[in-house]
CSV table of C-alpha atoms and ligand atoms in Angstrom, one decimal:
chain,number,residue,atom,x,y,z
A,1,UNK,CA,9.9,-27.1,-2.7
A,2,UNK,CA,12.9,-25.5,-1.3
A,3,UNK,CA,15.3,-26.3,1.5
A,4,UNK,CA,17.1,-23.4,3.1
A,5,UNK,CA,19.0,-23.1,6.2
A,6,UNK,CA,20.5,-19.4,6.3
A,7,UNK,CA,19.3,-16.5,7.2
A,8,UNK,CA,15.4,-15.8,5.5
A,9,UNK,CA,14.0,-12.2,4.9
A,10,UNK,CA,10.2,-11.2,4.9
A,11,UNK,CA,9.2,-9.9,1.9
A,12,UNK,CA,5.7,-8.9,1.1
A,13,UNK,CA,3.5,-10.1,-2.2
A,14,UNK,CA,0.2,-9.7,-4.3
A,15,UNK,CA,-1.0,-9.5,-7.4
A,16,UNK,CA,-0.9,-5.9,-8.3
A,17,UNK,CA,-3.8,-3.7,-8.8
A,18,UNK,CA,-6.6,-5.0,-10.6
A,19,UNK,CA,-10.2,-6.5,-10.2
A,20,UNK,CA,-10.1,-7.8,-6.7
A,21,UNK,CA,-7.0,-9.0,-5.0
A,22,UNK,CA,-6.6,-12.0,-7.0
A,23,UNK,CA,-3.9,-14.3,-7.4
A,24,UNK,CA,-3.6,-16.9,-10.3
A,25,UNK,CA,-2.7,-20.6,-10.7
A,26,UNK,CA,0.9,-19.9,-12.0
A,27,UNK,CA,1.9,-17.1,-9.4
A,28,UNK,CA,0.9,-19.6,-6.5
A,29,UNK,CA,2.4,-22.3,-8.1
A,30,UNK,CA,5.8,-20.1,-8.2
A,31,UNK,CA,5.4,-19.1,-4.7
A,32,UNK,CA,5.1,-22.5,-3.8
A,33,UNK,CA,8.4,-23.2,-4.8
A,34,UNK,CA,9.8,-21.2,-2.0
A,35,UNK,CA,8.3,-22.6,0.8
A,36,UNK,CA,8.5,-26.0,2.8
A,37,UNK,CA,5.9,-28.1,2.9
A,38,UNK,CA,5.3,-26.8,6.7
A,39,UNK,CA,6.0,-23.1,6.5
A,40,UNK,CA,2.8,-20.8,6.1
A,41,UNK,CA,1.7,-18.0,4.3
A,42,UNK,CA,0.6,-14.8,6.2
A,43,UNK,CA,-2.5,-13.3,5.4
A,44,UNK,CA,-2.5,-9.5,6.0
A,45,UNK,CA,-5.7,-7.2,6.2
A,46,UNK,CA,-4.0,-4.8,3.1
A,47,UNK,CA,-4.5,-6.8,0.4
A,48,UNK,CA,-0.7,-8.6,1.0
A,49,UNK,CA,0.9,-11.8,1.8
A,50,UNK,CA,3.8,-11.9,3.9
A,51,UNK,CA,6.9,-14.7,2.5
A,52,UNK,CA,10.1,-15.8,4.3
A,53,UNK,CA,12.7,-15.9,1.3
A,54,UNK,CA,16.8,-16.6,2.0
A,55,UNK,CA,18.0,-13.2,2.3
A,56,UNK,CA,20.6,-14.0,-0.6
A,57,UNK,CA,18.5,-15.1,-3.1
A,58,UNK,CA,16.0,-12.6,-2.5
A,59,UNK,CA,16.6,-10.2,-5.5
A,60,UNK,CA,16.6,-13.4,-8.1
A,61,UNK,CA,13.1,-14.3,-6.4
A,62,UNK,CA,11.5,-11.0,-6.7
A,63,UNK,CA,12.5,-11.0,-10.0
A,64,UNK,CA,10.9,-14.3,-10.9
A,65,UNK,CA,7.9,-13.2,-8.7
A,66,UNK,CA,7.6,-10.3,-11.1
A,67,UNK,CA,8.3,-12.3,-14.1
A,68,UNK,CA,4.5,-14.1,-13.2
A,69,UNK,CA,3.2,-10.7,-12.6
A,70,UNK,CA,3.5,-11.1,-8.7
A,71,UNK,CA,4.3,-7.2,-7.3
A,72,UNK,CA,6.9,-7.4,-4.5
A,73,UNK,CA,7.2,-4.7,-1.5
A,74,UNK,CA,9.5,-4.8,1.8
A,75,UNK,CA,7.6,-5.5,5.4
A,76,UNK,CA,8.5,-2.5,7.7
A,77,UNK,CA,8.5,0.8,8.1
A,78,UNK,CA,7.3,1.7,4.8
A,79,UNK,CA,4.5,3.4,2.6
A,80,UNK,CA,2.6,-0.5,2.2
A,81,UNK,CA,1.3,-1.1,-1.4
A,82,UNK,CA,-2.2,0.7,-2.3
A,83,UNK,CA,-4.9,-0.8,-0.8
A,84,UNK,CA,-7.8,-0.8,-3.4
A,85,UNK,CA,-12.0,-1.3,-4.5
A,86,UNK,CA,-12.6,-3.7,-6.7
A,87,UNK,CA,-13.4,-1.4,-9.6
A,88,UNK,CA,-16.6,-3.0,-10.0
A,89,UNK,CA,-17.9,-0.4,-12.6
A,90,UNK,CA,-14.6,-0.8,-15.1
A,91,UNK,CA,-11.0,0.2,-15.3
A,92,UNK,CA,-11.5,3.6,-16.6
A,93,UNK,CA,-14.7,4.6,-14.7
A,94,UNK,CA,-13.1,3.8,-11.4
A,95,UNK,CA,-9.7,4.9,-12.1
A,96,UNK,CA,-7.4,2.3,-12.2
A,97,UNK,CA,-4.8,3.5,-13.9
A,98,UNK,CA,-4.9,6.2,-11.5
A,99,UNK,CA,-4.2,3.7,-8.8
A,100,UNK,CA,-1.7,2.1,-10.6
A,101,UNK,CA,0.2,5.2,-10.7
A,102,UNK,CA,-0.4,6.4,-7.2
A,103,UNK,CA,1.4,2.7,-6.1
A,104,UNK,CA,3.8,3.0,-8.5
A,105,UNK,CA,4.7,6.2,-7.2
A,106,UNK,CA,4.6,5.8,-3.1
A,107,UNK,CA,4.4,2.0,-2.3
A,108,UNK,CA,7.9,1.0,-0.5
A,109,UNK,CA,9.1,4.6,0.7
A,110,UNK,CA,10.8,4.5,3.4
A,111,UNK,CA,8.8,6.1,6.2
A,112,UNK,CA,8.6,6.8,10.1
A,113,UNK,CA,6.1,4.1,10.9
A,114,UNK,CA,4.1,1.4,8.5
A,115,UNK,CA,1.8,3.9,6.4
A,116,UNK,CA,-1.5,2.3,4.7
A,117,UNK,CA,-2.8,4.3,1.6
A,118,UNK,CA,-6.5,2.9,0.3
A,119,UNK,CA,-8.2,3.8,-2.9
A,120,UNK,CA,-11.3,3.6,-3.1
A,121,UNK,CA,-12.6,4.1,-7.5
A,122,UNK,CA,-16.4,6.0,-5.9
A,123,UNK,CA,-18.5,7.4,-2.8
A,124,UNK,CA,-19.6,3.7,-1.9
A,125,UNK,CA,-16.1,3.3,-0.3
A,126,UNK,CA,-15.4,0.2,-0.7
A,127,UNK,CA,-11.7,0.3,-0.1
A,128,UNK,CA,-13.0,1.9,3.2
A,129,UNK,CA,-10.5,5.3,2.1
A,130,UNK,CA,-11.4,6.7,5.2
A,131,UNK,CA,-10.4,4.4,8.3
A,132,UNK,CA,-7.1,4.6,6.8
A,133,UNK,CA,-3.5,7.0,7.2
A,134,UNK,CA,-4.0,8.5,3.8
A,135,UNK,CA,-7.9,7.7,1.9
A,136,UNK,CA,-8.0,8.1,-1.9
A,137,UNK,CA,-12.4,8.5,-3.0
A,138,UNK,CA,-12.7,9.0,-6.9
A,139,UNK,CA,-15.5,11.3,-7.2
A,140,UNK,CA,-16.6,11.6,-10.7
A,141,UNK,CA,-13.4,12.7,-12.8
A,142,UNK,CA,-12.2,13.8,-9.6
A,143,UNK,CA,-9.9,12.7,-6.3
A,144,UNK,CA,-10.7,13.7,-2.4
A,145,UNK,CA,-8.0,13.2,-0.5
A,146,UNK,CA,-8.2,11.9,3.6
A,147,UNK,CA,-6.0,12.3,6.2
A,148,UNK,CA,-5.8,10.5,9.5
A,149,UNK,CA,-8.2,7.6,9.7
A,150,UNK,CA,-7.2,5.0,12.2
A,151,UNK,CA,-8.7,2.1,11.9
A,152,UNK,CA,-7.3,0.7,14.8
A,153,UNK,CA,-8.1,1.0,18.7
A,154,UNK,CA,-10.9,2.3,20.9
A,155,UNK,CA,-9.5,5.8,19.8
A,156,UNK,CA,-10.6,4.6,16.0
A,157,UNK,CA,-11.2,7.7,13.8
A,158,UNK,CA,-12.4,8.2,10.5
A,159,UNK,CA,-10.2,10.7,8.5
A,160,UNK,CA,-10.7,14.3,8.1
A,161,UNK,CA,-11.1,15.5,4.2
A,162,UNK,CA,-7.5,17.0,3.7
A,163,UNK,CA,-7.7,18.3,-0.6
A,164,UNK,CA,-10.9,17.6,-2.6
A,165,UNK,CA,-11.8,17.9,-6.6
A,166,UNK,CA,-7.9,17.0,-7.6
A,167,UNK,CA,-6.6,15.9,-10.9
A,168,UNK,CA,-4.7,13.4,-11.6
A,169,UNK,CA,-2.0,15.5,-11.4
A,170,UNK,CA,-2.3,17.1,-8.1
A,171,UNK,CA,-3.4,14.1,-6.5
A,172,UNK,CA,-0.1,12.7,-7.3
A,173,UNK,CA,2.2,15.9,-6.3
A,174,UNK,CA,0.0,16.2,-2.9
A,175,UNK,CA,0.5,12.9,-1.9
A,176,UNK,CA,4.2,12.9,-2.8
A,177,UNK,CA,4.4,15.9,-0.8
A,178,UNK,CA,3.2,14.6,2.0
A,179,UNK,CA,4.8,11.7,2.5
A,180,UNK,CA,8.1,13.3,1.8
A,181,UNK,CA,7.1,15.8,4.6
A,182,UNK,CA,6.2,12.8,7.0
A,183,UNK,CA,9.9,11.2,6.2
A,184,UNK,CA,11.5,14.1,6.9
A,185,UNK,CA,9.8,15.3,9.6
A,186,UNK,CA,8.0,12.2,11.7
A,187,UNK,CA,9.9,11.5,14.8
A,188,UNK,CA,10.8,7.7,14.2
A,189,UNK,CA,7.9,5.3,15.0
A,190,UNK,CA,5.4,8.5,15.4
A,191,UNK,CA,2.2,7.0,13.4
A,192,UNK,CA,0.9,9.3,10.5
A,193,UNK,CA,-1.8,10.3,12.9
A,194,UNK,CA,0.1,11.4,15.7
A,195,UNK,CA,2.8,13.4,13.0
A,196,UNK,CA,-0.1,15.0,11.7
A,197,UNK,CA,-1.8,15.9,15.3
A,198,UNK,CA,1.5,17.5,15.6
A,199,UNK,CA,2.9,19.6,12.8
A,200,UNK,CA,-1.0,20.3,12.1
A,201,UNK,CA,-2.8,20.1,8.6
A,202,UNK,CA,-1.4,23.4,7.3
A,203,UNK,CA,2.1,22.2,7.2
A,204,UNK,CA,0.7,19.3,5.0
A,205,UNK,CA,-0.7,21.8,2.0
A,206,UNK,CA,1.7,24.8,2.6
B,1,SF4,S1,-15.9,1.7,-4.3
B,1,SF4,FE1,-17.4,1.9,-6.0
B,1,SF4,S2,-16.2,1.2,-7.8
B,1,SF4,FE2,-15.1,0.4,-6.1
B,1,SF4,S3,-15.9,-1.7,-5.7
B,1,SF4,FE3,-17.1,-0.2,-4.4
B,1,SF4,S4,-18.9,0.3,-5.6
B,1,SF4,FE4,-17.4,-0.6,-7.0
């Protein structure tokens, strides 16, 4: 247990992508250490829990967070980490490594207003792709990519099919593209599904 008086700074934590959002005896035993016997662990609906750290330890923790396979993202204004399925029919079958890349790639950019991602590895939607900003379906050896969902709300949508039948490849340059294009061009704290009722879908693919 640790005792800490100075300033604290939220960070966000999970296991990574994998089978389920699971967390193991070791990494909760590590994140233990951080926290008083008191303080409490939040719980959000993407898949992460939210940690208090001291603001001037906090690169040495993420490190030895990462060090028990714990991945590490900042709270805020940012592109959260990929919310998935749980690849119940096998790592390659559902794309995992696909989703590993996608994260790797976007999760922490710095972005007008929080931006959730999900993945879902085939049609059955488990990682419900659709009632969220950007929705990943695997379909077959292919991607469809959503825009738009909101999840949120008595004006709750379910997102409009933006791109469908994408590699790999172009899955990955789309989405980079339009998040970069949502950075740049979002008005600060405009939500992804206002920006794109407002620049329109065309200046999404152009
Ligand atoms: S979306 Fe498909 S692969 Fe993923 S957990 Fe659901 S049924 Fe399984």
């Amino acid at each position: 247990m640790m005792t800490y008086d100075g300033n604290k700074i939220k960070i966000a934590i999970n296991g990574g992508i994998g089978f389920g959002a699971k967390l193991n005896a070791k990494q909760l035993v590590t994140i233990s250490k951080y926290m008083k016997e008191d303080e409490e662990l939040e719980l959000t609906t993407f898949q992460q829990l939210y940690i208090e750290v001291p603001e001037d330890k906090k690169n040495e923790i993420i490190e030895e967070f990462e060090r028990v396979g714990l991945s590490c993202y900042p709270v805020g204004n940012f592109v959260k980490s990929l919310r998935t399925c749980n690849f119940c029919k096998g790592e390659e079958e559902e794309g995992m490594p696909v989703a590993k890349e996608v994260n790797h790639r976007i999760a922490g950019k710095p972005v007008p207003f929080t931006l959730k991602v999900a993945y879902t590895g085939c049609p059955v939607g488990c990682g419900e792709p659709l009632l969220n900003d950007i929705g990943i379906m695997k379909m077959r050896d292919r991607y469809n990519l959503y825009i738009g969902g909101k999840a949120k709300g008595k004006d709750a949508k379910v997102g409009t099919l933006l791109l469908e039948n994408l590699t790999p490849d172009e899955l990955y340059a789309s989405l980079e593209k339009i998040i970069a294009t949502y950075a740049e061009q979002g008005k600060k704290r405009e939500q992804f599904h206002k920006f794109v009722k407002r620049v329109g879908v065309d200046q999404l693919i152009s």
